[in-house]
mmCIF file of N, CA and C in Angstrom:
data_model
loop_
_atom_site.group_PDB
_atom_site.id
_atom_site.type_symbol
_atom_site.label_atom_id
_atom_site.label_comp_id
_atom_site.label_asym_id
_atom_site.label_seq_id
_atom_site.Cartn_x
_atom_site.Cartn_y
_atom_site.Cartn_z
ATOM 1 N N MET X 1 11.350 15.265 -32.403
ATOM 2 C CA MET X 1 10.243 15.860 -32.325
ATOM 3 C C MET X 1 9.143 14.716 -32.217
ATOM 4 N N LEU X 2 8.209 14.903 -31.319
ATOM 5 C CA LEU X 2 7.069 13.809 -31.209
ATOM 6 C C LEU X 2 6.051 14.120 -32.120
ATOM 7 N N VAL X 3 5.818 13.027 -32.755
ATOM 8 C CA VAL X 3 4.778 13.373 -33.860
ATOM 9 C C VAL X 3 3.617 12.354 -33.722
ATOM 10 N N SER X 4 2.613 12.861 -33.437
ATOM 11 C CA SER X 4 1.270 12.097 -33.263
ATOM 12 C C SER X 4 0.169 13.108 -33.416
ATOM 13 N N GLU X 5 -0.941 12.536 -33.603
ATOM 14 C CA GLU X 5 -2.225 13.326 -33.532
ATOM 15 C C GLU X 5 -2.456 13.542 -32.026
ATOM 16 N N PRO X 6 -2.853 14.618 -31.634
ATOM 17 C CA PRO X 6 -3.298 15.014 -30.186
ATOM 18 C C PRO X 6 -4.131 14.040 -29.563
ATOM 19 N N GLN X 7 -5.211 13.559 -30.470
ATOM 20 C CA GLN X 7 -6.188 12.575 -29.733
ATOM 21 C C GLN X 7 -5.599 11.232 -29.649
ATOM 22 N N GLN X 8 -4.354 10.960 -30.114
ATOM 23 C CA GLN X 8 -3.680 9.640 -30.062
ATOM 24 C C GLN X 8 -2.600 9.559 -29.181
ATOM 25 N N LEU X 9 -2.141 10.760 -28.644
ATOM 26 C CA LEU X 9 -0.908 10.940 -27.813
ATOM 27 C C LEU X 9 -1.337 10.450 -26.428
ATOM 28 N N THR X 10 -0.479 9.526 -25.919
ATOM 29 C CA THR X 10 -0.851 9.283 -24.465
ATOM 30 C C THR X 10 0.203 9.801 -23.491
ATOM 31 N N LEU X 11 -0.237 9.880 -22.309
ATOM 32 C CA LEU X 11 0.533 10.236 -20.979
ATOM 33 C C LEU X 11 1.996 9.694 -20.967
ATOM 34 N N LEU X 12 1.966 8.267 -20.970
ATOM 35 C CA LEU X 12 3.307 7.646 -20.955
ATOM 36 C C LEU X 12 4.267 7.815 -22.225
ATOM 37 N N ALA X 13 3.499 7.892 -23.384
ATOM 38 C CA ALA X 13 4.401 8.119 -24.565
ATOM 39 C C ALA X 13 5.068 9.606 -24.566
ATOM 40 N N LEU X 14 4.220 10.549 -23.831
ATOM 41 C CA LEU X 14 4.909 11.894 -23.710
ATOM 42 C C LEU X 14 5.940 11.882 -22.726
ATOM 43 N N PHE X 15 5.736 11.144 -21.614
ATOM 44 C CA PHE X 15 6.715 10.939 -20.613
ATOM 45 C C PHE X 15 8.061 10.345 -21.255
ATOM 46 N N ASP X 16 7.944 9.246 -21.939
ATOM 47 C CA ASP X 16 8.959 8.619 -22.572
ATOM 48 C C ASP X 16 9.723 9.607 -23.343
ATOM 49 N N HIS X 17 9.056 10.296 -24.366
ATOM 50 C CA HIS X 17 9.607 11.382 -25.342
ATOM 51 C C HIS X 17 10.396 12.190 -24.339
ATOM 52 N N ASP X 18 9.635 12.849 -23.439
ATOM 53 C CA ASP X 18 10.508 13.952 -22.459
ATOM 54 C C ASP X 18 11.726 13.466 -21.829
ATOM 55 N N LEU X 19 11.549 12.106 -21.483
ATOM 56 C CA LEU X 19 12.711 11.381 -20.664
ATOM 57 C C LEU X 19 13.941 11.239 -21.672
ATOM 58 N N GLN X 20 13.526 11.010 -22.925
ATOM 59 C CA GLN X 20 14.636 10.687 -23.841
ATOM 60 C C GLN X 20 15.373 12.084 -24.042
ATOM 61 N N GLN X 21 14.542 13.106 -24.278
ATOM 62 C CA GLN X 21 15.131 14.482 -24.363
ATOM 63 C C GLN X 21 15.935 14.845 -23.149
ATOM 64 N N LEU X 22 15.414 14.545 -21.989
ATOM 65 C CA LEU X 22 16.192 14.764 -20.753
ATOM 66 C C LEU X 22 17.521 14.099 -20.577
ATOM 67 N N LYS X 23 17.411 12.792 -20.908
ATOM 68 C CA LYS X 23 18.584 12.171 -20.886
ATOM 69 C C LYS X 23 19.669 12.704 -21.743
ATOM 70 N N SER X 24 19.272 13.100 -22.897
ATOM 71 C CA SER X 24 20.363 13.590 -23.880
ATOM 72 C C SER X 24 21.017 14.783 -23.465
ATOM 73 N N ARG X 25 20.261 15.589 -22.354
ATOM 74 C CA ARG X 25 20.932 16.841 -21.793
ATOM 75 C C ARG X 25 21.601 16.604 -20.546
ATOM 76 N N VAL X 26 21.640 15.486 -19.931
ATOM 77 C CA VAL X 26 22.301 15.157 -18.667
ATOM 78 C C VAL X 26 23.917 15.446 -18.863
ATOM 79 N N GLY X 27 24.346 16.129 -18.066
ATOM 80 C CA GLY X 27 25.733 16.624 -18.181
ATOM 81 C C GLY X 27 25.878 18.005 -18.808
ATOM 82 N N ILE X 28 24.843 18.514 -19.575
ATOM 83 C CA ILE X 28 25.076 19.580 -20.483
ATOM 84 C C ILE X 28 24.347 20.651 -19.633
ATOM 85 N N ASP X 29 23.006 20.701 -19.404
ATOM 86 C CA ASP X 29 22.409 21.515 -18.583
ATOM 87 C C ASP X 29 21.299 20.912 -17.713
ATOM 88 N N ARG X 30 21.407 19.505 -17.383
ATOM 89 C CA ARG X 30 20.553 18.877 -16.491
ATOM 90 C C ARG X 30 21.644 17.938 -15.827
ATOM 91 N N THR X 31 21.233 17.544 -14.493
ATOM 92 C CA THR X 31 21.845 16.580 -13.607
ATOM 93 C C THR X 31 21.050 15.190 -13.839
ATOM 94 N N GLU X 32 22.088 14.171 -13.431
ATOM 95 C CA GLU X 32 21.510 12.847 -13.478
ATOM 96 C C GLU X 32 20.563 12.588 -12.450
ATOM 97 N N SER X 33 20.546 13.321 -11.423
ATOM 98 C CA SER X 33 19.541 13.320 -10.452
ATOM 99 C C SER X 33 18.100 13.610 -10.808
ATOM 100 N N THR X 34 18.206 14.791 -11.712
ATOM 101 C CA THR X 34 16.818 15.260 -12.445
ATOM 102 C C THR X 34 16.315 14.279 -13.206
ATOM 103 N N TYR X 35 17.050 13.597 -14.058
ATOM 104 C CA TYR X 35 16.803 12.424 -14.945
ATOM 105 C C TYR X 35 16.096 11.299 -14.143
ATOM 106 N N VAL X 36 16.731 10.923 -13.066
ATOM 107 C CA VAL X 36 16.301 9.767 -12.044
ATOM 108 C C VAL X 36 15.055 10.015 -11.475
ATOM 109 N N ARG X 37 14.808 11.500 -10.944
ATOM 110 C CA ARG X 37 13.535 11.891 -10.387
ATOM 111 C C ARG X 37 12.542 11.610 -11.436
ATOM 112 N N GLN X 38 12.588 12.124 -12.551
ATOM 113 C CA GLN X 38 11.704 12.166 -13.688
ATOM 114 C C GLN X 38 11.190 10.784 -14.056
ATOM 115 N N LEU X 39 12.413 9.841 -13.942
ATOM 116 C CA LEU X 39 12.140 8.446 -14.289
ATOM 117 C C LEU X 39 11.328 7.649 -13.326
ATOM 118 N N ARG X 40 11.538 8.053 -11.938
ATOM 119 C CA ARG X 40 10.723 7.486 -10.909
ATOM 120 C C ARG X 40 9.301 8.031 -10.926
ATOM 121 N N LEU X 41 9.132 9.405 -11.353
ATOM 122 C CA LEU X 41 7.642 9.822 -11.388
ATOM 123 C C LEU X 41 7.034 9.173 -12.622
ATOM 124 N N ARG X 42 7.580 8.980 -13.530
ATOM 125 C CA ARG X 42 6.992 8.105 -14.832
ATOM 126 C C ARG X 42 6.648 6.820 -14.154
ATOM 127 N N ALA X 43 7.386 6.037 -13.445
ATOM 128 C CA ALA X 43 7.040 4.776 -12.862
ATOM 129 C C ALA X 43 5.860 5.057 -12.001
ATOM 130 N N TYR X 44 5.831 5.930 -11.145
ATOM 131 C CA TYR X 44 4.651 6.248 -10.242
ATOM 132 C C TYR X 44 3.397 6.606 -11.055
ATOM 133 N N VAL X 45 3.413 7.243 -12.158
ATOM 134 C CA VAL X 45 2.200 7.525 -12.869
ATOM 135 C C VAL X 45 1.729 6.374 -13.638
ATOM 136 N N SER X 46 2.728 5.398 -13.836
ATOM 137 C CA SER X 46 2.236 4.033 -14.468
ATOM 138 C C SER X 46 1.659 3.132 -13.571
ATOM 139 N N ASP X 47 2.285 3.086 -12.199
ATOM 140 C CA ASP X 47 1.588 2.467 -11.146
ATOM 141 C C ASP X 47 0.370 2.897 -10.805
ATOM 142 N N PHE X 48 0.142 4.216 -10.711
ATOM 143 C CA PHE X 48 -1.105 4.725 -10.216
ATOM 144 C C PHE X 48 -2.274 4.343 -11.385
ATOM 145 N N MET X 49 -1.876 4.435 -12.693
ATOM 146 C CA MET X 49 -2.962 4.163 -13.518
ATOM 147 C C MET X 49 -3.186 2.624 -13.556
ATOM 148 N N THR X 50 -2.340 1.868 -13.319
ATOM 149 C CA THR X 50 -2.438 0.334 -13.401
ATOM 150 C C THR X 50 -3.277 0.090 -12.051
ATOM 151 N N GLU X 51 -2.904 0.407 -10.929
ATOM 152 C CA GLU X 51 -3.436 0.272 -9.578
ATOM 153 C C GLU X 51 -4.861 0.941 -9.365
ATOM 154 N N HIS X 52 -4.916 2.186 -9.640
ATOM 155 C CA HIS X 52 -6.164 2.855 -9.370
ATOM 156 C C HIS X 52 -7.186 3.047 -10.531
ATOM 157 N N ARG X 53 -6.622 3.350 -11.650
ATOM 158 C CA ARG X 53 -7.451 3.448 -12.760
ATOM 159 C C ARG X 53 -7.726 2.225 -13.745
ATOM 160 N N HIS X 54 -6.754 1.327 -13.411
ATOM 161 C CA HIS X 54 -7.078 -0.092 -14.091
ATOM 162 C C HIS X 54 -6.821 -0.130 -15.674
ATOM 163 N N VAL X 55 -5.902 0.883 -15.843
ATOM 164 C CA VAL X 55 -5.566 1.188 -17.339
ATOM 165 C C VAL X 55 -4.127 1.040 -17.429
ATOM 166 N N ALA X 56 -3.577 0.821 -18.789
ATOM 167 C CA ALA X 56 -1.986 0.748 -18.910
ATOM 168 C C ALA X 56 -1.643 2.223 -19.202
ATOM 169 N N ASP X 57 -2.369 3.019 -19.929
ATOM 170 C CA ASP X 57 -2.124 4.344 -20.206
ATOM 171 C C ASP X 57 -3.396 5.265 -20.507
ATOM 172 N N VAL X 58 -3.194 6.554 -20.662
ATOM 173 C CA VAL X 58 -4.374 7.387 -20.794
ATOM 174 C C VAL X 58 -4.015 8.330 -22.018
ATOM 175 N N ASN X 59 -4.956 8.601 -22.847
ATOM 176 C CA ASN X 59 -4.887 9.598 -23.790
ATOM 177 C C ASN X 59 -4.829 11.004 -23.168
ATOM 178 N N LEU X 60 -4.061 11.934 -23.785
ATOM 179 C CA LEU X 60 -3.829 13.161 -23.122
ATOM 180 C C LEU X 60 -5.123 13.978 -23.169
ATOM 181 N N THR X 61 -6.079 13.653 -24.014
ATOM 182 C CA THR X 61 -7.478 14.346 -23.931
ATOM 183 C C THR X 61 -8.109 13.858 -22.827
ATOM 184 N N GLU X 62 -7.971 12.768 -22.104
ATOM 185 C CA GLU X 62 -8.585 12.216 -21.112
ATOM 186 C C GLU X 62 -8.261 12.835 -19.794
ATOM 187 N N LEU X 63 -7.036 13.558 -19.708
ATOM 188 C CA LEU X 63 -6.557 13.974 -18.511
ATOM 189 C C LEU X 63 -7.536 15.131 -18.026
ATOM 190 N N THR X 64 -7.673 15.034 -16.716
ATOM 191 C CA THR X 64 -8.764 15.988 -16.217
ATOM 192 C C THR X 64 -8.226 16.553 -14.692
ATOM 193 N N PRO X 65 -8.701 17.493 -14.166
ATOM 194 C CA PRO X 65 -8.390 17.817 -12.863
ATOM 195 C C PRO X 65 -8.396 16.643 -11.808
ATOM 196 N N SER X 66 -9.516 15.946 -11.965
ATOM 197 C CA SER X 66 -9.619 14.771 -10.933
ATOM 198 C C SER X 66 -8.675 13.778 -11.132
ATOM 199 N N PHE X 67 -8.112 13.451 -12.320
ATOM 200 C CA PHE X 67 -6.977 12.678 -12.468
ATOM 201 C C PHE X 67 -5.870 13.119 -11.684
ATOM 202 N N ILE X 68 -5.428 14.317 -11.806
ATOM 203 C CA ILE X 68 -4.359 14.909 -11.020
ATOM 204 C C ILE X 68 -4.693 14.957 -9.543
ATOM 205 N N HIS X 69 -5.775 15.161 -9.164
ATOM 206 C CA HIS X 69 -6.286 15.231 -7.746
ATOM 207 C C HIS X 69 -6.147 13.673 -7.163
ATOM 208 N N ASP X 70 -6.533 12.729 -7.996
ATOM 209 C CA ASP X 70 -6.589 11.387 -7.531
ATOM 210 C C ASP X 70 -5.168 10.878 -7.374
ATOM 211 N N PHE X 71 -4.203 11.365 -8.319
ATOM 212 C CA PHE X 71 -2.955 10.911 -8.281
ATOM 213 C C PHE X 71 -2.183 11.669 -7.117
ATOM 214 N N ALA X 72 -2.459 12.958 -6.864
ATOM 215 C CA ALA X 72 -1.958 13.463 -5.621
ATOM 216 C C ALA X 72 -2.256 12.707 -4.253
ATOM 217 N N ILE X 73 -3.565 12.349 -4.326
ATOM 218 C CA ILE X 73 -4.166 11.584 -3.067
ATOM 219 C C ILE X 73 -3.423 10.103 -3.113
ATOM 220 N N TRP X 74 -3.107 9.590 -4.193
ATOM 221 C CA TRP X 74 -2.589 8.231 -4.273
ATOM 222 C C TRP X 74 -1.024 8.274 -4.008
ATOM 223 N N LEU X 75 -0.474 9.437 -4.230
ATOM 224 C CA LEU X 75 1.001 9.588 -3.672
ATOM 225 C C LEU X 75 1.059 9.880 -2.282
ATOM 226 N N SER X 76 0.060 10.553 -1.718
ATOM 227 C CA SER X 76 0.248 10.743 -0.255
ATOM 228 C C SER X 76 -0.187 9.622 0.428
ATOM 229 N N THR X 77 -1.091 8.733 -0.003
ATOM 230 C CA THR X 77 -1.418 7.442 0.839
ATOM 231 C C THR X 77 -0.722 6.106 0.516
ATOM 232 N N VAL X 78 -0.624 5.924 -0.681
ATOM 233 C CA VAL X 78 0.223 4.817 -1.236
ATOM 234 C C VAL X 78 1.774 4.915 -0.988
ATOM 235 N N ARG X 79 2.297 6.023 -1.524
ATOM 236 C CA ARG X 79 3.660 6.304 -1.546
ATOM 237 C C ARG X 79 4.114 7.028 -0.426
ATOM 238 N N ARG X 80 3.147 7.443 0.358
ATOM 239 C CA ARG X 80 3.377 8.264 1.672
ATOM 240 C C ARG X 80 4.184 9.482 1.417
ATOM 241 N N TYR X 81 3.935 10.264 0.325
ATOM 242 C CA TYR X 81 4.621 11.472 0.072
ATOM 243 C C TYR X 81 3.913 12.493 0.982
ATOM 244 N N ARG X 82 4.765 13.470 1.442
ATOM 245 C CA ARG X 82 4.109 14.611 2.172
ATOM 246 C C ARG X 82 3.689 15.636 1.376
ATOM 247 N N GLY X 83 2.936 16.581 1.777
ATOM 248 C CA GLY X 83 2.309 17.645 0.945
ATOM 249 C C GLY X 83 3.325 18.325 -0.021
ATOM 250 N N GLY X 84 4.488 18.642 0.413
ATOM 251 C CA GLY X 84 5.336 19.520 -0.424
ATOM 252 C C GLY X 84 5.795 18.562 -1.499
ATOM 253 N N THR X 85 6.118 17.436 -1.219
ATOM 254 C CA THR X 85 6.656 16.440 -2.296
ATOM 255 C C THR X 85 5.523 16.207 -3.310
ATOM 256 N N VAL X 86 4.295 15.915 -2.775
ATOM 257 C CA VAL X 86 3.237 15.774 -3.803
ATOM 258 C C VAL X 86 2.974 16.941 -4.632
ATOM 259 N N TRP X 87 3.127 18.187 -4.163
ATOM 260 C CA TRP X 87 3.007 19.308 -4.994
ATOM 261 C C TRP X 87 4.039 19.293 -6.031
ATOM 262 N N LEU X 88 5.323 19.089 -5.596
ATOM 263 C CA LEU X 88 6.346 19.068 -6.665
ATOM 264 C C LEU X 88 6.108 18.008 -7.748
ATOM 265 N N ALA X 89 5.564 16.949 -7.414
ATOM 266 C CA ALA X 89 5.352 15.758 -8.356
ATOM 267 C C ALA X 89 4.306 16.093 -9.162
ATOM 268 N N CYS X 90 3.318 17.028 -8.758
ATOM 269 C CA CYS X 90 2.097 17.268 -9.706
ATOM 270 C C CYS X 90 2.240 18.586 -10.467
ATOM 271 N N GLN X 91 3.536 19.066 -10.283
ATOM 272 C CA GLN X 91 3.535 20.292 -11.216
ATOM 273 C C GLN X 91 3.716 20.242 -12.626
#
C-alpha cells in the first residue's frame, strides 16, 4: 500500500509504486511486455518533466489538463508517436 499524504504524493512515486505492483503480477495475470511498456512510459514522463517542465517530479495536486496536453504534444513531436499511440500513452 502506498502511504503518503495526497499533497505530498508525486507522479513518479505513484508510477514506481504501480510498477512494483505490476512486476509482481507478471506471469500471473500480466505479461512482461505490459511491464516493459509501462516502464518505458515512466521514463518518457520523467524525460518530459526534465526537458519540458524543467522539474524532476510533480506533485499529484499539480497535474492539470494542460500537463497531459503538453505531454501528448511532446510525445508526438519529440518521440514521434502517432495519434493512436499518444492516446494509448495518455489514458
